[in-house]
PDB file of C-alpha atoms in Angstrom:
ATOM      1  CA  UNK A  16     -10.446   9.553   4.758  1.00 67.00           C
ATOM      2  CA  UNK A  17      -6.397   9.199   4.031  1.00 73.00           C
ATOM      3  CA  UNK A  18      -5.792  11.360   1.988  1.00 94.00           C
ATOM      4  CA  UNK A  19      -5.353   8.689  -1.013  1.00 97.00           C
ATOM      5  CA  UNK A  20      -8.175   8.640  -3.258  1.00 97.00           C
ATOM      6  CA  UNK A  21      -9.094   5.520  -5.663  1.00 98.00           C
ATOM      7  CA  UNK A  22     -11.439   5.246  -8.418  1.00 98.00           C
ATOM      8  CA  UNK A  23     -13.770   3.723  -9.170  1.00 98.00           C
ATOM      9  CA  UNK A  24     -14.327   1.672  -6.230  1.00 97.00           C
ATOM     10  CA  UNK A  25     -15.930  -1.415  -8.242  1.00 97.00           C
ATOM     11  CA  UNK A  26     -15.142  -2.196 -11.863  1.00 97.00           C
ATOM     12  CA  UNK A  27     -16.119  -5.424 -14.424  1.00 97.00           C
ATOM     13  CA  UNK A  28     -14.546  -5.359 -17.123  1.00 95.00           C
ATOM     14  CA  UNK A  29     -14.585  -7.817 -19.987  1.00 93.00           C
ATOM     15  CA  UNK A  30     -11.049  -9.433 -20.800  1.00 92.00           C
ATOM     16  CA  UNK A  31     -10.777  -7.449 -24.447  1.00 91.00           C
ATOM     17  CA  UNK A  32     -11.857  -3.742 -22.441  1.00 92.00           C
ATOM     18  CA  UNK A  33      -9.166  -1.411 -21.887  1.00 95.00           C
ATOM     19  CA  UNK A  34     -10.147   0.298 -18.252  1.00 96.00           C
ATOM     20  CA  UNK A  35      -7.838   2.636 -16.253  1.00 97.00           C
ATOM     21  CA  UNK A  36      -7.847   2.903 -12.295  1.00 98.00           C
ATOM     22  CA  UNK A  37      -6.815   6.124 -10.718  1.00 98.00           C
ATOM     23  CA  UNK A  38      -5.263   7.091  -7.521  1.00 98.00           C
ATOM     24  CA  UNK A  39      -4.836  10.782  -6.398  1.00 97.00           C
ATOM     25  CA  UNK A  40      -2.855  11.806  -3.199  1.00 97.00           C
ATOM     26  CA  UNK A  41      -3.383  15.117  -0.982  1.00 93.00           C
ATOM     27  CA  UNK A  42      -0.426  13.994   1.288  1.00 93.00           C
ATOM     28  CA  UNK A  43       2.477  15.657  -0.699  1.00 91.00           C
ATOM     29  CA  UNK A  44       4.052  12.461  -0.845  1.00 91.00           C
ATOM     30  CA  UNK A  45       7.071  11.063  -3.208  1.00 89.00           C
ATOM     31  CA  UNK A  46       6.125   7.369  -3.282  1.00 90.00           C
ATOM     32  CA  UNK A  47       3.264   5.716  -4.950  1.00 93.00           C
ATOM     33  CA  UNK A  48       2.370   2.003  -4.913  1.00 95.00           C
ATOM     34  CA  UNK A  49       0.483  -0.411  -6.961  1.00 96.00           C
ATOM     35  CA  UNK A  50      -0.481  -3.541  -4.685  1.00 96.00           C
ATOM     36  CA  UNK A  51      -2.783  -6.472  -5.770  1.00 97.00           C
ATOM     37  CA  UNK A  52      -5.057  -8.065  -2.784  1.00 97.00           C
ATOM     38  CA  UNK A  53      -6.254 -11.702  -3.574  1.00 93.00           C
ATOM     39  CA  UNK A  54      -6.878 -14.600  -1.630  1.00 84.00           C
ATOM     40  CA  UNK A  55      -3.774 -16.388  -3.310  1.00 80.00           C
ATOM     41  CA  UNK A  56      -1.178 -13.716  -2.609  1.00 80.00           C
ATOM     42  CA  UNK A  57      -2.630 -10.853   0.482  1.00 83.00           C
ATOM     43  CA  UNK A  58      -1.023  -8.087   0.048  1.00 93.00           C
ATOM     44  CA  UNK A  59       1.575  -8.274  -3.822  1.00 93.00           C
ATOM     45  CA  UNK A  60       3.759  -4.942  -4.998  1.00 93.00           C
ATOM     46  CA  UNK A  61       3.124  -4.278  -7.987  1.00 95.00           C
ATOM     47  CA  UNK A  62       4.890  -1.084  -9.044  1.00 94.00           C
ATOM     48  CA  UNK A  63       6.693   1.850  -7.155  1.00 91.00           C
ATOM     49  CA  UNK A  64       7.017   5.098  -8.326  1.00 91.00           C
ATOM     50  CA  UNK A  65       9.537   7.971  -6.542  1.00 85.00           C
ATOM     51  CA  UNK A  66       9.418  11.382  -7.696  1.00 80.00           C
ATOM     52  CA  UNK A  67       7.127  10.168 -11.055  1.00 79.00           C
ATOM     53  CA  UNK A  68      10.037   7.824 -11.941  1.00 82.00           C
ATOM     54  CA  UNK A  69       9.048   3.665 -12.201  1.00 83.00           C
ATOM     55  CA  UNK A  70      11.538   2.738  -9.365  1.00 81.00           C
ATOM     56  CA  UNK A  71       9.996  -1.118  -9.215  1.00 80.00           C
ATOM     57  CA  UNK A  72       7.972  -3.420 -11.367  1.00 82.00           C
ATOM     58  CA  UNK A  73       7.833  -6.675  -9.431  1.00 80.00           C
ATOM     59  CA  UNK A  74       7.663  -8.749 -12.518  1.00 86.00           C
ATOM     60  CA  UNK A  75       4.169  -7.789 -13.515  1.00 93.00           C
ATOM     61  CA  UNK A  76       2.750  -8.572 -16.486  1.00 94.00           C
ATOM     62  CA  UNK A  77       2.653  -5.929 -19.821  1.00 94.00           C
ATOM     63  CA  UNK A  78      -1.280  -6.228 -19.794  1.00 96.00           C
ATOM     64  CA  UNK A  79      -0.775  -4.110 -16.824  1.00 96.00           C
ATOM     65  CA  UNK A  80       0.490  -0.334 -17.545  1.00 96.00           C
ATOM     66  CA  UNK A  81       1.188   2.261 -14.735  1.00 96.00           C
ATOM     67  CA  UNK A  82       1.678   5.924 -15.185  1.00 96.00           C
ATOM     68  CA  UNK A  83       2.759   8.259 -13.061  1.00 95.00           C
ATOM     69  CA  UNK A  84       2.532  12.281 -14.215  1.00 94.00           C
ATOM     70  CA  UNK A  85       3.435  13.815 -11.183  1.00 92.00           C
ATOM     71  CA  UNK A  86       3.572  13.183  -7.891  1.00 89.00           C
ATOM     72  CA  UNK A  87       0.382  13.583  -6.810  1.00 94.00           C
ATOM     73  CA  UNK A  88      -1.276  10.667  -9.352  1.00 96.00           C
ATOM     74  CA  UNK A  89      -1.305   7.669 -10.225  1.00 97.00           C
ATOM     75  CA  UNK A  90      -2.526   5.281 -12.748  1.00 97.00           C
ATOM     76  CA  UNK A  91      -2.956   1.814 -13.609  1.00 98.00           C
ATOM     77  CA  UNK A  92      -3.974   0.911 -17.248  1.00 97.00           C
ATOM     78  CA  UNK A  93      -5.885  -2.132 -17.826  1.00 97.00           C
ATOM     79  CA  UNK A  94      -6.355  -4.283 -20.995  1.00 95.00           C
ATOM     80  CA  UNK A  95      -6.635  -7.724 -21.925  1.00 95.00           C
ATOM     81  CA  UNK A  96      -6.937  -9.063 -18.309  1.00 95.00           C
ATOM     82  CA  UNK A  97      -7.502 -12.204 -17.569  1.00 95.00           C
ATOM     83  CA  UNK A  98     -10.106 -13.774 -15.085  1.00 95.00           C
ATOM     84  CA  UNK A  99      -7.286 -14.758 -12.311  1.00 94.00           C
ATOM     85  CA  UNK A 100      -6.629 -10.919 -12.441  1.00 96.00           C
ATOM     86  CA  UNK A 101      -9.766 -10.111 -10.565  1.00 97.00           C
ATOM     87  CA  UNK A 102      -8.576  -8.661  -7.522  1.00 97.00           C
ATOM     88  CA  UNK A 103      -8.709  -5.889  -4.942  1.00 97.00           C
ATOM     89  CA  UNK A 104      -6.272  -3.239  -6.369  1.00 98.00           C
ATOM     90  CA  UNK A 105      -4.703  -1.014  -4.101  1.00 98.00           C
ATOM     91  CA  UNK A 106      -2.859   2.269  -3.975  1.00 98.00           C
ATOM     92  CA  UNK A 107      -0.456   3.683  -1.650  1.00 96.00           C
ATOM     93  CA  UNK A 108       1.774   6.425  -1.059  1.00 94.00           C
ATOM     94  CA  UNK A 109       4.290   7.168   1.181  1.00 91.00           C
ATOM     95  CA  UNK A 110       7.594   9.461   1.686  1.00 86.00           C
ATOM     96  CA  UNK A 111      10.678   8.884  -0.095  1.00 73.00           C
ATOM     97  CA  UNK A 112      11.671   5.129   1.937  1.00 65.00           C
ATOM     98  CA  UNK A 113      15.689   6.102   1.458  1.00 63.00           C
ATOM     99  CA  UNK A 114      15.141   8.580   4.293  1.00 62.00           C
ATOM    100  CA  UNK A 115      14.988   7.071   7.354  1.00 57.00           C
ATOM    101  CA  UNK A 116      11.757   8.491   9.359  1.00 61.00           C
ATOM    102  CA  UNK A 117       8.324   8.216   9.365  1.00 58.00           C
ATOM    103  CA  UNK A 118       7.433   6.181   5.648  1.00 76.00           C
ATOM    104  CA  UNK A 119       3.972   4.803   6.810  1.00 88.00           C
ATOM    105  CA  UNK A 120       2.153   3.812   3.665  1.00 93.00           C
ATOM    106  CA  UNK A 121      -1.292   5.589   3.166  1.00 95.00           C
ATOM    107  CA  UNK A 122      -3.499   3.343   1.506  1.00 97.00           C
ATOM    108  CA  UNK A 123      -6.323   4.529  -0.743  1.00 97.00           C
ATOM    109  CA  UNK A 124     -10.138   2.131  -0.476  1.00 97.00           C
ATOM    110  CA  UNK A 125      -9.036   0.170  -3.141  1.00 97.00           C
ATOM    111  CA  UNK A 126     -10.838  -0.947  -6.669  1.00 98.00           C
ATOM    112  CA  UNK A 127     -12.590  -4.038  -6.539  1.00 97.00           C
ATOM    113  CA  UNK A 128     -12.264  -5.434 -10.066  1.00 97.00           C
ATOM    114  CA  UNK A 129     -13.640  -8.233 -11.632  1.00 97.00           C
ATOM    115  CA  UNK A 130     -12.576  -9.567 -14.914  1.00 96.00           C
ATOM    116  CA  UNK A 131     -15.749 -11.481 -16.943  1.00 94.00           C
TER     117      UNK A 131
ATOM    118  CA  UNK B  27      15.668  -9.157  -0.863  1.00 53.00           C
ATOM    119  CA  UNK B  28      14.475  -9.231   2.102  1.00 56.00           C
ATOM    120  CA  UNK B  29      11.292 -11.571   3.370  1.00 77.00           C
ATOM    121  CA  UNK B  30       9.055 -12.165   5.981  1.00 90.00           C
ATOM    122  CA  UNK B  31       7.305 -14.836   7.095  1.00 94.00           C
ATOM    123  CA  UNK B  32       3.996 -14.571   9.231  1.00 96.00           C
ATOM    124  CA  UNK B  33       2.446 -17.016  10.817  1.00 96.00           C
ATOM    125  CA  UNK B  34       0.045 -18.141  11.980  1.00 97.00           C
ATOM    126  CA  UNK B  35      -1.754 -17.581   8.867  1.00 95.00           C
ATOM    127  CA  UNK B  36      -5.327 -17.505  10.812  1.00 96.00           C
ATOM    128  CA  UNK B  37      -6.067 -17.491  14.208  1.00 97.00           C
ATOM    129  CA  UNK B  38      -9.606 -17.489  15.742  1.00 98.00           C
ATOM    130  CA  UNK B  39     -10.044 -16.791  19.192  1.00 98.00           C
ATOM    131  CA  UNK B  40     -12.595 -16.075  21.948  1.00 98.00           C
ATOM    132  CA  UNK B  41     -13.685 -12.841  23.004  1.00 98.00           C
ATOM    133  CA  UNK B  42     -11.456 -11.646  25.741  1.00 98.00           C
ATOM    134  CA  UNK B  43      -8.388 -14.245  25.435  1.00 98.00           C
ATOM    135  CA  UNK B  44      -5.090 -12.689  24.444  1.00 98.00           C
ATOM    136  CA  UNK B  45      -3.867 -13.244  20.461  1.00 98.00           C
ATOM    137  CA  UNK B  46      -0.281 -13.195  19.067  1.00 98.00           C
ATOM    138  CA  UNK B  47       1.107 -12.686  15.401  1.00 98.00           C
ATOM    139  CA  UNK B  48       4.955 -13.126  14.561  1.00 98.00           C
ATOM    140  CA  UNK B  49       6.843 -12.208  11.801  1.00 98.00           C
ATOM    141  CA  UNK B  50      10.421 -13.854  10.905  1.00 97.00           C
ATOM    142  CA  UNK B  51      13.231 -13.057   8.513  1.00 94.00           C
ATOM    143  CA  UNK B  52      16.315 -14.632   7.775  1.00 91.00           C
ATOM    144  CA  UNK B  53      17.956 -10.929   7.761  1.00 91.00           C
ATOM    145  CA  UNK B  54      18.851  -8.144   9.816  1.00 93.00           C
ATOM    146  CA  UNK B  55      16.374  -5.754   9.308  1.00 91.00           C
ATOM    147  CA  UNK B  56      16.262  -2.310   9.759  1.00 88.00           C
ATOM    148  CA  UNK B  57      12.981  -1.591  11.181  1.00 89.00           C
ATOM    149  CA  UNK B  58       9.119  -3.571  10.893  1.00 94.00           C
ATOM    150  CA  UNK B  59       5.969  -1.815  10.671  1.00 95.00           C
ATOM    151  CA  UNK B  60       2.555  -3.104  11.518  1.00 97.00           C
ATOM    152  CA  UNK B  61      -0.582  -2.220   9.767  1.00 98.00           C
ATOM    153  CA  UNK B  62      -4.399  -4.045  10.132  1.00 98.00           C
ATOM    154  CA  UNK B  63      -7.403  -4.149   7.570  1.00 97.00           C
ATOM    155  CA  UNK B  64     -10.378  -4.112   8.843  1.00 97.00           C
ATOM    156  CA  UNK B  65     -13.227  -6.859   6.637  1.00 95.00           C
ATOM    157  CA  UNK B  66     -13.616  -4.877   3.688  1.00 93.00           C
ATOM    158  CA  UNK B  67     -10.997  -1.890   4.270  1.00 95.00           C
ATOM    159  CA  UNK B  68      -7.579  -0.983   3.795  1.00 96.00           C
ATOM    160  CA  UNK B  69      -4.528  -1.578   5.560  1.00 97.00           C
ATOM    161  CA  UNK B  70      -4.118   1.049   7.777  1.00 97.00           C
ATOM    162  CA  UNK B  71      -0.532   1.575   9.518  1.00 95.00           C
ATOM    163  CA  UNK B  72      -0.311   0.695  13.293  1.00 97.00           C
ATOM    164  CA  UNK B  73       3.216   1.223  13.884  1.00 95.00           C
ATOM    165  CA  UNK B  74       6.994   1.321  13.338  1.00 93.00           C
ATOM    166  CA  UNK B  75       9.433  -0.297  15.679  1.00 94.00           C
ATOM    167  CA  UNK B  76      13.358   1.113  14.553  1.00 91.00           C
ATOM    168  CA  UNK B  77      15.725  -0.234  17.425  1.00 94.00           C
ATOM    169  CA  UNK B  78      17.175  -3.676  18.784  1.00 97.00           C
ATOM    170  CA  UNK B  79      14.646  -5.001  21.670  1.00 97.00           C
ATOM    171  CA  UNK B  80      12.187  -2.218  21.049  1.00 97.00           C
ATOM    172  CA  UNK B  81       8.566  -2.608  22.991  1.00 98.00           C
ATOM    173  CA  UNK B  82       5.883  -0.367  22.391  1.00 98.00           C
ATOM    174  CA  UNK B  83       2.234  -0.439  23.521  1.00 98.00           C
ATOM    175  CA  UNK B  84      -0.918   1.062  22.297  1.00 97.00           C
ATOM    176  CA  UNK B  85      -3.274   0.315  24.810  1.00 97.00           C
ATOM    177  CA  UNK B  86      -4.139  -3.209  24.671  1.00 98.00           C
ATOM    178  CA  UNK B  87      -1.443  -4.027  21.768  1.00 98.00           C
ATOM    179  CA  UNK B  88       2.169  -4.206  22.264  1.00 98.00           C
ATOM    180  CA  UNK B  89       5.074  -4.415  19.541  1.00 98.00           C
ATOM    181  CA  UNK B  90       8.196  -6.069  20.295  1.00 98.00           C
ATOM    182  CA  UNK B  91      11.218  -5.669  17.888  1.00 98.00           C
ATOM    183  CA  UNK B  92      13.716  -8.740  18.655  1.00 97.00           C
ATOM    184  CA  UNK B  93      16.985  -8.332  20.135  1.00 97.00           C
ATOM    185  CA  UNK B  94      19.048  -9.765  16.759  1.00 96.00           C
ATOM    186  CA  UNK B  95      16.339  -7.394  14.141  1.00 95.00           C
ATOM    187  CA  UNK B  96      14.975 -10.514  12.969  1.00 96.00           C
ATOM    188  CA  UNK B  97      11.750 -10.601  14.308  1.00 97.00           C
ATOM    189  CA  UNK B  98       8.738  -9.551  15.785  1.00 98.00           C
ATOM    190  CA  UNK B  99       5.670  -9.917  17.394  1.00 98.00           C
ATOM    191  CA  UNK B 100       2.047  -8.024  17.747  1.00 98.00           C
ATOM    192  CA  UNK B 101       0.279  -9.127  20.710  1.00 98.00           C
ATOM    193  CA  UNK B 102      -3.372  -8.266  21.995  1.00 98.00           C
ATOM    194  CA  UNK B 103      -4.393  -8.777  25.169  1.00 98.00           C
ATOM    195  CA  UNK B 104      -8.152  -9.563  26.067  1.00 98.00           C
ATOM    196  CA  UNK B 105      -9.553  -9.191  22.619  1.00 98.00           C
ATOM    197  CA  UNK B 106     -12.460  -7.743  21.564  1.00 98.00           C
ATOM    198  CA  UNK B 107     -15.008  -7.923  18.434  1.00 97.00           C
ATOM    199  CA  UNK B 108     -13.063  -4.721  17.786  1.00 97.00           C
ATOM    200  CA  UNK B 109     -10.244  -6.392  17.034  1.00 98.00           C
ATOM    201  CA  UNK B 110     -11.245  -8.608  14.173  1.00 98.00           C
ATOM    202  CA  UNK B 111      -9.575  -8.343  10.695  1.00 97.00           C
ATOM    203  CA  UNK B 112      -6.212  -9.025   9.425  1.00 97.00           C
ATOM    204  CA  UNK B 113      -2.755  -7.612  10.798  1.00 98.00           C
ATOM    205  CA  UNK B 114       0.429  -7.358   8.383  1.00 97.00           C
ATOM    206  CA  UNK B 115       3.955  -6.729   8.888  1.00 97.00           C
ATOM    207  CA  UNK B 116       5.802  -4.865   6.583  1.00 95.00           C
ATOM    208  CA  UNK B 117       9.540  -4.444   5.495  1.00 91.00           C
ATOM    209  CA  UNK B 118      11.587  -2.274   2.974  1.00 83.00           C
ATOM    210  CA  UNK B 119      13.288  -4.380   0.659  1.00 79.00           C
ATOM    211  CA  UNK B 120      16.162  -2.611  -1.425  1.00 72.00           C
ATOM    212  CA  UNK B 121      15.883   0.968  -1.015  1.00 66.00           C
ATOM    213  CA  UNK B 122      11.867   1.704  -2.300  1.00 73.00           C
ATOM    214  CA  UNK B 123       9.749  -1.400  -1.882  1.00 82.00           C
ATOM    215  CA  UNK B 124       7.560  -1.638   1.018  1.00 87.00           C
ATOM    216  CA  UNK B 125       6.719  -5.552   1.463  1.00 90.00           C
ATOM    217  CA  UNK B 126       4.241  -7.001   3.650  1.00 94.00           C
ATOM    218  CA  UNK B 127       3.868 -10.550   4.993  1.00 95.00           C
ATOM    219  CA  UNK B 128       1.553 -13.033   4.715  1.00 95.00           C
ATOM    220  CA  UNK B 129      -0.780 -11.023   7.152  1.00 96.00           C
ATOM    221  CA  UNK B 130      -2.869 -13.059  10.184  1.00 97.00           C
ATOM    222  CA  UNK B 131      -6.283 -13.138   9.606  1.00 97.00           C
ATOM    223  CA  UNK B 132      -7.905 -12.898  13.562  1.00 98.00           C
ATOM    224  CA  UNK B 133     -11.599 -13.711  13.929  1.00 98.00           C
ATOM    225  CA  UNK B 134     -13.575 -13.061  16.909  1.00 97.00           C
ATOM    226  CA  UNK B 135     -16.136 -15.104  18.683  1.00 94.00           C
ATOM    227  CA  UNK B 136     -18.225 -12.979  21.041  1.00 91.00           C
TER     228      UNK B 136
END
């Protein structure tokens, strides 16, 4: 257990669903991540949120929507995927990285999802 | 921004010889941390190595930090199944993205 909770752990979705992952994070940390796992591209930042503000979106594409209501969650809305976006999707918080310190990422188990 | 490169990109070894990972920027950097995934898990975080020439050990694994911030290396000595999965370095680039590397995939023969 890390303290960072993901759900669901396995998801198919067809490419017209709309399908929301959810990450939750006891740690009382101000950073949340969005990474994508594939074979292609290991371990790919997706989004980074500080203090429930979008600090980062690495160029990712509008079928993907995060949202961020407080600190504590996270979410990562899903619609119109295509097949290449089946992928291990994982969350991760941290401290605030501008301090200097102890910012090891917590990582939740990840959602497998596969796009049909 | 900042990148790293990792290499090797696999390495599979015998059970009981040593293994090394590197990971190389063009950049000063101001620290490197050092997580592993286990097959089928999450990365967890191994370490974080802040200062010029830093070495630090965790029982059989040792973290050097280069001299010139540039690089640095994860090294294993007499490996074990234990051992197997894939090790990632990871940088901040800009002032709130954490980036990994390519990550080293290590398999195991026993």
């Amino acid at each position: 257990e890390t303290g960072v909770t993901q759900t669901p752990r396995h998801l198919v979705m067809g490419m017209t669903n709309k399908k929301s992952l959810k990450c939750e994070q006891h740690l009382g940390h101000n950073a949340m991540y969005w990474y994508k796992q594939s074979a292609k591209k290991p371990l790919e930042l997706m989004f980074v949120y500080n203090f429930k503000e979008q600090t980062e979106n690495n160029s990712v594409p509008s079928r993907f929507s995060p949202e961020c209501p407080n600190s504590s969650h996270l979410f990562l809305h899903l619609h119109t995927l295509q097949p290449e976006d089946s992928a291990l999707y994982l969350c991760a918080s941290s401290q605030d990285l501008r301090f200097l310190g102890s910012y090891e990422a917590f990582f939740g188990q990840g959602t497998r999802l596969t796009v049909v | 921004g900042q990148q790293v490169m990792q290499i090797p990109q696999y390495q599979h070894v015998q059970e009981g010889e040593d293994f090394t990972t590197y990971c190389n920027s063009s950049t000063t950097l101001s620290n490197i941390q050092w997580y592993k995934q286990r097959p089928g898990g999450h990365p967890v975080f191994l370490i974080q190595l802040v200062k010029s020439g830093e070495v630090k050990k965790q029982k059989r694994l040792t973290f050097q930090f280069g001299e010139a911030k540039k690089n640095s290396s994860l090294h294993i000595t007499a490996t074990q199944t234990t051992d197997v999965g894939t090790y990632f370095c990871a940088v901040i680039q800009g002032a709130q993205k954490l980036v990994f590397g390519q990550g080293t995939r290590l398999t195991i023969n026993p």
